[in-house]
PDB file of C-alpha atoms in Angstrom:
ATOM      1  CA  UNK Q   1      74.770  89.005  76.094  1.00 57.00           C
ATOM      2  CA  UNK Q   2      75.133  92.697  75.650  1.00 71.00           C
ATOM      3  CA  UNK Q   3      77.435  92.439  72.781  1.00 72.00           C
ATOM      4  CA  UNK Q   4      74.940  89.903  70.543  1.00 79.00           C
ATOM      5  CA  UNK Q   5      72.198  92.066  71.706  1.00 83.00           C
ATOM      6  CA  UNK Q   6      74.282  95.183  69.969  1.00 87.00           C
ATOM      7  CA  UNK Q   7      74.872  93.555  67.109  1.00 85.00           C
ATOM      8  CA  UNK Q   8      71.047  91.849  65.907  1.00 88.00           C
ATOM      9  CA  UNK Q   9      69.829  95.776  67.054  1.00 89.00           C
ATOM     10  CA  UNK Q  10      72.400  97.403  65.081  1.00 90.00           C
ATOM     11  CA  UNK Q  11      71.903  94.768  62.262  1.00 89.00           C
ATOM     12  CA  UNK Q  12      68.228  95.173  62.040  1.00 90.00           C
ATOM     13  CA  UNK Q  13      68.619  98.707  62.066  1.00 91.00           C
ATOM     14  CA  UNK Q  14      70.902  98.440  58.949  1.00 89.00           C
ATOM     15  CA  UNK Q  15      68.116  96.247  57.211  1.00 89.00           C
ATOM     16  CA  UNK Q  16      65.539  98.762  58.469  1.00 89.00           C
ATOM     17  CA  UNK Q  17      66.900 101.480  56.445  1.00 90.00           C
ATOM     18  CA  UNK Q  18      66.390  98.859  53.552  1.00 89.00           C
ATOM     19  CA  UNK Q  19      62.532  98.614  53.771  1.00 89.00           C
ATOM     20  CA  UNK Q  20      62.029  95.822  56.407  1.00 89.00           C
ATOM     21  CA  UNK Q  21      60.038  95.845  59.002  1.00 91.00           C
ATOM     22  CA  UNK Q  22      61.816  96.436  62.325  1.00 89.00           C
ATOM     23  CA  UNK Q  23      60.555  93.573  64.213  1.00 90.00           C
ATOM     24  CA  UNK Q  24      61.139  91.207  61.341  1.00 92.00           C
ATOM     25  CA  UNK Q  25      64.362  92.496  60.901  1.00 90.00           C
ATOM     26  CA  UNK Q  26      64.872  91.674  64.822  1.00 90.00           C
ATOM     27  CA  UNK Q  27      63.783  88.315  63.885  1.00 92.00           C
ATOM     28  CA  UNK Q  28      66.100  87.790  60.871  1.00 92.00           C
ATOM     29  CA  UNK Q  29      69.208  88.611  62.487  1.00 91.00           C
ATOM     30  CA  UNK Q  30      68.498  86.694  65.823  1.00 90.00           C
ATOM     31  CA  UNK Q  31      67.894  83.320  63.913  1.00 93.00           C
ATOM     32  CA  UNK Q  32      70.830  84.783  61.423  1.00 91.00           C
ATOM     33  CA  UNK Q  33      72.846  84.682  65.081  1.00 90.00           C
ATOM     34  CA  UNK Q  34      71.723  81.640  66.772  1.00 90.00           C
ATOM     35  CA  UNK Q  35      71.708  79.285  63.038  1.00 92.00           C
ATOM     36  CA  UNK Q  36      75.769  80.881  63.312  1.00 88.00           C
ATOM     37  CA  UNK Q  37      76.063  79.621  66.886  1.00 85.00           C
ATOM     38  CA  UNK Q  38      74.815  76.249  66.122  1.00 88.00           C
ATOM     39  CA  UNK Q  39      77.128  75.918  63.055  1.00 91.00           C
ATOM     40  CA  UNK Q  40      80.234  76.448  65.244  1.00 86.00           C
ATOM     41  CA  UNK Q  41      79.592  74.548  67.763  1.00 86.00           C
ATOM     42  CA  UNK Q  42      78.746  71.514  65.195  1.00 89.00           C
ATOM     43  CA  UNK Q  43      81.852  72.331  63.279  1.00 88.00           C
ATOM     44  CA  UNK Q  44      83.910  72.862  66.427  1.00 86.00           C
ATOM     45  CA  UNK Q  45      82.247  69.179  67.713  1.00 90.00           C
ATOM     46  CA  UNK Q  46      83.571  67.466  64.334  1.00 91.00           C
ATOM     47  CA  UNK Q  47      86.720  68.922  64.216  1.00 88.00           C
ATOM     48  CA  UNK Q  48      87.759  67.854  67.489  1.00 89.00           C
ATOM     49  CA  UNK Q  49      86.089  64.153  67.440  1.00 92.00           C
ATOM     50  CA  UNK Q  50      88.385  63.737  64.117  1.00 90.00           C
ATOM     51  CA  UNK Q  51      91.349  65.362  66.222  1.00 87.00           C
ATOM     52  CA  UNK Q  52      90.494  62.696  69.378  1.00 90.00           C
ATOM     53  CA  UNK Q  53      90.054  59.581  67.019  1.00 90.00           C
ATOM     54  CA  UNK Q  54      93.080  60.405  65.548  1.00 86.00           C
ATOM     55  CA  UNK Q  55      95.243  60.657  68.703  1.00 85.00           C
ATOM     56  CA  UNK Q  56      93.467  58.045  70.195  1.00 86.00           C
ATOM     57  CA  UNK Q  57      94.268  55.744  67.050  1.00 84.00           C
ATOM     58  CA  UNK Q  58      97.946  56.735  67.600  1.00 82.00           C
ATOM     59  CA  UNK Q  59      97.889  56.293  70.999  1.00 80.00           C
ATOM     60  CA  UNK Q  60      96.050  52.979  70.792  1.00 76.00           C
ATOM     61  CA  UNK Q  61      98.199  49.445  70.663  1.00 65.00           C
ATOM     62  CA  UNK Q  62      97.461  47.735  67.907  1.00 60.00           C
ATOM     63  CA  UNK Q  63      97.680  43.871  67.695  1.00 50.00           C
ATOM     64  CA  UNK Q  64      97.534  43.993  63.355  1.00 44.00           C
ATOM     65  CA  UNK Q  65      96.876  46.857  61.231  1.00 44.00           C
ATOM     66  CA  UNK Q  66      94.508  44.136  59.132  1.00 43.00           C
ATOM     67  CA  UNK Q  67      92.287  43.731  61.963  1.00 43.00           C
ATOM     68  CA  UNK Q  68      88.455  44.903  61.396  1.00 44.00           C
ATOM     69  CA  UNK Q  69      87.469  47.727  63.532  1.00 45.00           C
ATOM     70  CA  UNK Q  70      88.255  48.082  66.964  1.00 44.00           C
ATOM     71  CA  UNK Q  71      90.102  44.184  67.379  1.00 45.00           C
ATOM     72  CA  UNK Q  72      92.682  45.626  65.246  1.00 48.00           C
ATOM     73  CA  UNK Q  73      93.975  47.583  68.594  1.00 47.00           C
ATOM     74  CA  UNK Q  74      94.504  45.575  71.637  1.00 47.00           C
ATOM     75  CA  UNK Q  75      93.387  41.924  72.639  1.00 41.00           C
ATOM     76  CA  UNK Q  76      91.433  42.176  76.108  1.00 45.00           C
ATOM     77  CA  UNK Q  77      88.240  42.457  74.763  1.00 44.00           C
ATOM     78  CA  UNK Q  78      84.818  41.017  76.314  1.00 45.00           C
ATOM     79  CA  UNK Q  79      81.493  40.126  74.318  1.00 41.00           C
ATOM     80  CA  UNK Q  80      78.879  42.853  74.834  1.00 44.00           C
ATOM     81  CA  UNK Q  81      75.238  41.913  75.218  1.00 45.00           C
ATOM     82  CA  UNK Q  82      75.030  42.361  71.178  1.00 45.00           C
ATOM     83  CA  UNK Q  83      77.343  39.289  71.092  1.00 46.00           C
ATOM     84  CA  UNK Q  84      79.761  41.869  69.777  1.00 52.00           C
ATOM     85  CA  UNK Q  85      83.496  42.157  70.812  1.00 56.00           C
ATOM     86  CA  UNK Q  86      84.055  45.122  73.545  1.00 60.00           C
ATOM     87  CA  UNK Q  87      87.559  46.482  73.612  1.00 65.00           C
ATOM     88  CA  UNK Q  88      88.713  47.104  77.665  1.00 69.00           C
ATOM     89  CA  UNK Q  89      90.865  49.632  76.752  1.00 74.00           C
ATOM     90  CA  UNK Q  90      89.373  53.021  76.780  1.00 76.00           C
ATOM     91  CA  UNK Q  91      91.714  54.475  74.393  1.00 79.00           C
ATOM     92  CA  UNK Q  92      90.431  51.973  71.819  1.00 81.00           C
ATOM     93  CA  UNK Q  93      86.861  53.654  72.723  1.00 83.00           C
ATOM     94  CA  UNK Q  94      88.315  57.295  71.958  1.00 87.00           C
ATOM     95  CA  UNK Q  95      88.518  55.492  67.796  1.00 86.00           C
ATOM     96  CA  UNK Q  96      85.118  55.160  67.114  1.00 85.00           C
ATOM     97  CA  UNK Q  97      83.037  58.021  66.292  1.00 87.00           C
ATOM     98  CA  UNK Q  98      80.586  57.825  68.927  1.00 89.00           C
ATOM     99  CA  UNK Q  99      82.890  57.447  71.772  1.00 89.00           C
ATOM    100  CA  UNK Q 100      85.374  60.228  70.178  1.00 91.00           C
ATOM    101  CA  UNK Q 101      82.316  62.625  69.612  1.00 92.00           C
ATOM    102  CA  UNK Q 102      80.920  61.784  73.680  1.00 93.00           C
ATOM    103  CA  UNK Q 103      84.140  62.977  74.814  1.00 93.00           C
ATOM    104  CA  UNK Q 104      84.170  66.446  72.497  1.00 91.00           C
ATOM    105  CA  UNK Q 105      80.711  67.158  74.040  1.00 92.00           C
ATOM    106  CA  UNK Q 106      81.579  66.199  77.808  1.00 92.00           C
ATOM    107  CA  UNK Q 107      85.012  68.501  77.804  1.00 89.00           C
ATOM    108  CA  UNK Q 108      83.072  71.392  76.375  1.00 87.00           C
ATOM    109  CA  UNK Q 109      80.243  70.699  78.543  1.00 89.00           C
ATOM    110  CA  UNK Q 110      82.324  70.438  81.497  1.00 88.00           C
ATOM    111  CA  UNK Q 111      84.542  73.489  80.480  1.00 85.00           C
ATOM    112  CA  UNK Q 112      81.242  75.279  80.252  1.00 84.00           C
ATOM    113  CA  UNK Q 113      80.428  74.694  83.981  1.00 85.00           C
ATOM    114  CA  UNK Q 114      83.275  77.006  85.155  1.00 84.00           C
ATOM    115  CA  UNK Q 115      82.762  80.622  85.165  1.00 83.00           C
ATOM    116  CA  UNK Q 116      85.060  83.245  83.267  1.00 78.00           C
ATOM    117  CA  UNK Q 117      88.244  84.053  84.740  1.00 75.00           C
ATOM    118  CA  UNK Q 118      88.434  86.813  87.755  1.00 75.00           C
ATOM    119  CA  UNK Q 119      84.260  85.706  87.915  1.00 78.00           C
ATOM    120  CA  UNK Q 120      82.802  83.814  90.984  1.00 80.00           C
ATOM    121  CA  UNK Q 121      80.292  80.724  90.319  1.00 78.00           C
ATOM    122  CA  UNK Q 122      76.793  81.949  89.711  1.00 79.00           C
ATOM    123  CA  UNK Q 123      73.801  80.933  87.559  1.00 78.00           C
ATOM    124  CA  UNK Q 124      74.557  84.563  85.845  1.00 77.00           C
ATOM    125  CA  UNK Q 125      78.215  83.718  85.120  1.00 76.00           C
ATOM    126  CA  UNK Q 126      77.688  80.083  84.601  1.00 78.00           C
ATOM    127  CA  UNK Q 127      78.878  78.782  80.633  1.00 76.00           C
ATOM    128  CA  UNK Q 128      81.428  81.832  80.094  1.00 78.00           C
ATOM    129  CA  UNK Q 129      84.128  78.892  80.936  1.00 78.00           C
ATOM    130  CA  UNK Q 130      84.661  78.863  77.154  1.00 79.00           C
ATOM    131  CA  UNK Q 131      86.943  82.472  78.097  1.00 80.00           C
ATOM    132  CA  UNK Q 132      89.576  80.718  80.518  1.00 84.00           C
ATOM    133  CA  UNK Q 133      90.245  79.455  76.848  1.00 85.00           C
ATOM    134  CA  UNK Q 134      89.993  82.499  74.785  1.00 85.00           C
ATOM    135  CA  UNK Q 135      93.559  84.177  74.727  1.00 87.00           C
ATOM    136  CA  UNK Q 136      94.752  81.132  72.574  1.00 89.00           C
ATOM    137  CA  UNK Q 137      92.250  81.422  70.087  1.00 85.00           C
ATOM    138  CA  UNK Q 138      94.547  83.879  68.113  1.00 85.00           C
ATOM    139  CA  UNK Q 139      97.748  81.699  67.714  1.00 87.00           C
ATOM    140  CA  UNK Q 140      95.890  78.239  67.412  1.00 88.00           C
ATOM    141  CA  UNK Q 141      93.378  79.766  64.562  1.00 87.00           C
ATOM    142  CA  UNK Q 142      96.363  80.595  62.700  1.00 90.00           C
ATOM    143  CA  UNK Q 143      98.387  77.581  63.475  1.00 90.00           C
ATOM    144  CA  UNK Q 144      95.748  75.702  62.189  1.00 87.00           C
ATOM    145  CA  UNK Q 145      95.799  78.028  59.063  1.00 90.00           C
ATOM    146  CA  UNK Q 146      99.498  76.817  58.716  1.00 92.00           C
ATOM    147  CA  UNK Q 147      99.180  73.261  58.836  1.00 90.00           C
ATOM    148  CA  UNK Q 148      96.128  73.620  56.096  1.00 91.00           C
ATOM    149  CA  UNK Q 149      98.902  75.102  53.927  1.00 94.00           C
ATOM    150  CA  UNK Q 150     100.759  72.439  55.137  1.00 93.00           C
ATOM    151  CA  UNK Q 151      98.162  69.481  53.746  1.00 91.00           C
ATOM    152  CA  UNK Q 152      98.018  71.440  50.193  1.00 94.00           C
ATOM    153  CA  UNK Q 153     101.623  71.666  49.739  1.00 93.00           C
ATOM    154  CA  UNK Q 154     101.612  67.729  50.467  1.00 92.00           C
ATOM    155  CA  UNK Q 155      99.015  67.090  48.365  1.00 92.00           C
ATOM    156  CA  UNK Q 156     100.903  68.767  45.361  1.00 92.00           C
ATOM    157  CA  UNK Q 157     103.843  67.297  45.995  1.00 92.00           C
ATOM    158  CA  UNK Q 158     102.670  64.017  45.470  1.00 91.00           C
ATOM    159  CA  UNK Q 159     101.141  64.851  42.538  1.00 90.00           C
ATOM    160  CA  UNK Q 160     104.689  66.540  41.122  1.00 89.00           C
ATOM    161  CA  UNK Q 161     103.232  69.794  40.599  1.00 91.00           C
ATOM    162  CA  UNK Q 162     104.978  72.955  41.868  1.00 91.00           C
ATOM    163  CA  UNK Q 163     104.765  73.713  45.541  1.00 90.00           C
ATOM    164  CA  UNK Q 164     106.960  76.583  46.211  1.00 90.00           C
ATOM    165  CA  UNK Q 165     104.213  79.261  45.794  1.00 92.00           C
ATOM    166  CA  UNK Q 166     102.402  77.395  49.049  1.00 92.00           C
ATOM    167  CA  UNK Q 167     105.553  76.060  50.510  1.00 90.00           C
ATOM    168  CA  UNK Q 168     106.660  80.104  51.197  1.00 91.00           C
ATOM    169  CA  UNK Q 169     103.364  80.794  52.787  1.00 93.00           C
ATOM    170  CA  UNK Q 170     102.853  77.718  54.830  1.00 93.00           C
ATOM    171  CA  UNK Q 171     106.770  78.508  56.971  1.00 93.00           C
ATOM    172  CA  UNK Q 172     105.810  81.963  57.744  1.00 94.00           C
ATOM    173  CA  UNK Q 173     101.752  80.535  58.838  1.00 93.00           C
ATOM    174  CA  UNK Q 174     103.771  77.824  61.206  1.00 93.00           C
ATOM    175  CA  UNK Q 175     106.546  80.079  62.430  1.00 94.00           C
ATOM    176  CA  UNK Q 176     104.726  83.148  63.423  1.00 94.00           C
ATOM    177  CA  UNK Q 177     102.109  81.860  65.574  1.00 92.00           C
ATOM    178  CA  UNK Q 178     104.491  79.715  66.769  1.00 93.00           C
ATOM    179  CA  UNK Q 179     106.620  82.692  67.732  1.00 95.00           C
ATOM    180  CA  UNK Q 180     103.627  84.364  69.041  1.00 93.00           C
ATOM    181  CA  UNK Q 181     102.426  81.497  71.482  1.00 94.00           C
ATOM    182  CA  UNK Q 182     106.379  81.296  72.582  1.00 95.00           C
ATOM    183  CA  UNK Q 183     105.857  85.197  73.872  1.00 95.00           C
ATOM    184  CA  UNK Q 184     102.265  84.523  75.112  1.00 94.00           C
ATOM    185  CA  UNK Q 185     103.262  81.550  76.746  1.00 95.00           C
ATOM    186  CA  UNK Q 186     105.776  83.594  78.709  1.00 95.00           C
ATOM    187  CA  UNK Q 187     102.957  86.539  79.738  1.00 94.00           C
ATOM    188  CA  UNK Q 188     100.704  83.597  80.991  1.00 92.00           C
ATOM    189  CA  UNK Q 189     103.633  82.309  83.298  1.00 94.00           C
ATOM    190  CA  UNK Q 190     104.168  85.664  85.075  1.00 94.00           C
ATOM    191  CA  UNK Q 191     100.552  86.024  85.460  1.00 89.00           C
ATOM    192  CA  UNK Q 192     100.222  82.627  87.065  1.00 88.00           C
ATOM    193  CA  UNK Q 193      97.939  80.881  84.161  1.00 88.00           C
ATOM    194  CA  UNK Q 194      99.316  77.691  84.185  1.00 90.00           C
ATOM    195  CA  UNK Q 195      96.355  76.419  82.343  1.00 88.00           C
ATOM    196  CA  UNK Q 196      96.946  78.519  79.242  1.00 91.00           C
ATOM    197  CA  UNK Q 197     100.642  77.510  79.721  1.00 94.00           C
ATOM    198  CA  UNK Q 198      99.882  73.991  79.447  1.00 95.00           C
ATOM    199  CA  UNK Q 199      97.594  74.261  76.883  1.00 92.00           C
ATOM    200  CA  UNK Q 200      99.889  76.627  75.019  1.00 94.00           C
ATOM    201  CA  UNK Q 201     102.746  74.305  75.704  1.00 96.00           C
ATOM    202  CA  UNK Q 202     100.715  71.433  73.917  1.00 93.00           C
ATOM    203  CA  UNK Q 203      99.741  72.869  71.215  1.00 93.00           C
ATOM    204  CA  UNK Q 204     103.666  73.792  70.207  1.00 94.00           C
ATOM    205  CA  UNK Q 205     104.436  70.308  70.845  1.00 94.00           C
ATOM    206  CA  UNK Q 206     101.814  68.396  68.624  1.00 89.00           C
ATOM    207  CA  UNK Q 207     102.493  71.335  65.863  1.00 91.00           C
ATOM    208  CA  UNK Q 208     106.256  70.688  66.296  1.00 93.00           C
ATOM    209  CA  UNK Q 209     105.182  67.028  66.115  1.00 91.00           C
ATOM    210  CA  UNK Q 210     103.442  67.401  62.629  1.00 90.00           C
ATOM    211  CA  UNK Q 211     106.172  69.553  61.623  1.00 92.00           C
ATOM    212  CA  UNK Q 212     108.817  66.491  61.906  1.00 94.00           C
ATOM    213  CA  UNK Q 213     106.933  64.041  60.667  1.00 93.00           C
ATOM    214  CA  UNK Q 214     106.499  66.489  57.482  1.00 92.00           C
ATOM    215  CA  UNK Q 215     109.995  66.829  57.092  1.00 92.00           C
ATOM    216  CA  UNK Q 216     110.536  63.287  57.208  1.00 93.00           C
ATOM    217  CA  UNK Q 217     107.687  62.197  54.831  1.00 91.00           C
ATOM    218  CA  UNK Q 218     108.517  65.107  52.223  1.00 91.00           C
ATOM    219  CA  UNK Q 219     111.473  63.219  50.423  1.00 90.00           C
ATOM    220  CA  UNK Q 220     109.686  59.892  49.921  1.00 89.00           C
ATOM    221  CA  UNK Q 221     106.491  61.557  49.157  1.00 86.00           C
ATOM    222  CA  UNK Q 222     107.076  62.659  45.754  1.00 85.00           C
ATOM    223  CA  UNK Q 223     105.174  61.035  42.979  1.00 83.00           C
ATOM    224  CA  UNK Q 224     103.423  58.615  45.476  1.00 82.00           C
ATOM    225  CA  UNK Q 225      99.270  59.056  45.339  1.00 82.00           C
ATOM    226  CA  UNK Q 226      97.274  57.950  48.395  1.00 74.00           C
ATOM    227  CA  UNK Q 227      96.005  54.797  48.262  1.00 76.00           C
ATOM    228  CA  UNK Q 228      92.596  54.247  46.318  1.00 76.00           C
ATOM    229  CA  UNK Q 229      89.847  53.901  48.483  1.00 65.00           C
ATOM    230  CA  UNK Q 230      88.144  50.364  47.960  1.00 71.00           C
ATOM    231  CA  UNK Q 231      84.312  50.905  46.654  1.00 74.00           C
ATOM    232  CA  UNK Q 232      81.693  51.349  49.045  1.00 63.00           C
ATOM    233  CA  UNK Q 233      79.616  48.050  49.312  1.00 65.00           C
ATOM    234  CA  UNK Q 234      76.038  47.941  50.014  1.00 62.00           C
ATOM    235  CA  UNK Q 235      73.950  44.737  51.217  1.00 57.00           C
ATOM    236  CA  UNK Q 236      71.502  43.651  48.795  1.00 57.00           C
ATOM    237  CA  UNK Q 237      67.994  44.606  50.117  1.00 53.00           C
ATOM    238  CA  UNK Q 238      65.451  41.400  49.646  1.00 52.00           C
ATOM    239  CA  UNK Q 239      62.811  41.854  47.969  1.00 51.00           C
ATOM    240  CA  UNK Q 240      59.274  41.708  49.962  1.00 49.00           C
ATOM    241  CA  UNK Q 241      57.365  39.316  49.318  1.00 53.00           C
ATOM    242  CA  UNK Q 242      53.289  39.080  49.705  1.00 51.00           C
ATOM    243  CA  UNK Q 243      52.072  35.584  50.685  1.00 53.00           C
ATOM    244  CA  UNK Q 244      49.104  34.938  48.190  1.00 52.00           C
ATOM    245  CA  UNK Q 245      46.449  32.698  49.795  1.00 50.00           C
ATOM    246  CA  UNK Q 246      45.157  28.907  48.059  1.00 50.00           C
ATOM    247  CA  UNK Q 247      42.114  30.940  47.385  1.00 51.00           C
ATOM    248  CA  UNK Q 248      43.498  34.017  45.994  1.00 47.00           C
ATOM    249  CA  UNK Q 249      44.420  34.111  42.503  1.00 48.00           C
ATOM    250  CA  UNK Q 250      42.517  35.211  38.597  1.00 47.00           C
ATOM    251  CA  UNK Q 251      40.713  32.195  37.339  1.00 46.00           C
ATOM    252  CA  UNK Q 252      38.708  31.714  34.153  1.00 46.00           C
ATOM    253  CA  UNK Q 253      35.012  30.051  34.074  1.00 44.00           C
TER     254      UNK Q 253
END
């Protein structure tokens, strides 16, 4: 777009006036652009598989929490042509990492079909759909700023260390975007962008959510360390053997 195109020209400019070559500095800063693009959107596919598996491994009935895999979730399950067991629910699928990571890519694939708002559909206007999305990017970058704060001051507690130089910090980062997606929320209702309300209005709810369960976990969590993680096995790898022929072999004459 016009703005990227701004910034590798201005940028390669800049390194121009350092002694480098103007069309290698072109070069620099569009790789420098397009190696930033592809580290978001990997970063932004993670993030939201680990949000999905999460939600979906809340969501997801469990039969026994000793179960292996996905049997531990439901019992209608069918054997695959692996001989494997095949859960029939789909939220079961939304656990594992493939099916989680599937669904990131298909929502932001899809959401990339639909042109930018006030836009009509067009090959030129075709995967701006990522700006229907763009006024919350504000609040929910700094919500998620606030429940970071949120994980440290946890992880502190537990250890009986001091917390009240994060705790401060971590209200105000869950308050005031909070506050700020309560006043947005009501601009996108008198403009008639019920998407961005509903979105809006689930985002309060799951950080409202985490905020609860916070407050309820932060008396008994004092002094009590996660659970050790049980050592990683690995699967002995046999060693190959050579068949040796009747014929082979050193002899002495």
């Amino acid at each position: 777009g016009t703005a990227i195109g701004a910034f590798v020209v201005g940028s390669a400019n800049f390194l121009e006036s350092m002694g480098i070559d103007k069309t290698m500095a072109k070069a620099l800063m569009g790789v420098l652009v397009a190696s930033f693009a592809g580290t978001t959107l990997d970063t932004a596919t993670r993030l939201q598989r680990y949000v999905v598996q999460e939600l979906a491994s809340t969501f997801a009935p469990k039969v026994s929490p000793t179960a292996d895999a996905a049997e531990g979730y439901d019992h209608e399950f069918q054997l695959g042509p692996t001989g494997k067991s095949i859960s029939l629910n789909p939220l079961v699928w939304l656990t594992n990492k493939h099916g989680a990571t599937l669904f990131a890519v298909s929502t932001a694939f899809v959401l990339a079909l639909f042109p930018q708002p006030g836009k009509e559909w067009s090959w030129d206007t075709i995967g701006t759909g990522g700006l229907i999305l763009w006024p919350l990017f504000g609040a929910t970058n700094q919500l998620l700023g606030g429940l970071a704060f949120l994980v440290i001051s946890f992880w502190l507690w537990r250890r009986s260390k001091p917390v009240w130089f994060v705790v401060l910090p971590t209200i105000f980062m869950l308050i005031m975007p909070a506050w700020a997606m309560t006043i947005q929320i009501q601009n996108w209702w008198a403009k008639e962008s019920y998407l961005l309300v509903c979105v809006g209005v689930v985002t309060l709810v799951l950080e409202a959510w985490l905020v609860v369960e916070a407050f309820l976990m932060w008396p008994k969590a004092k002094g009590v360390l996660e659970k050790t993680l049980p050592p990683l096995t690995q699967e002995p790898v046999a060693s190959a053997r050579v068949p040796i022929s009747a014929g082979s072999g050193s002899s002495s004459e």
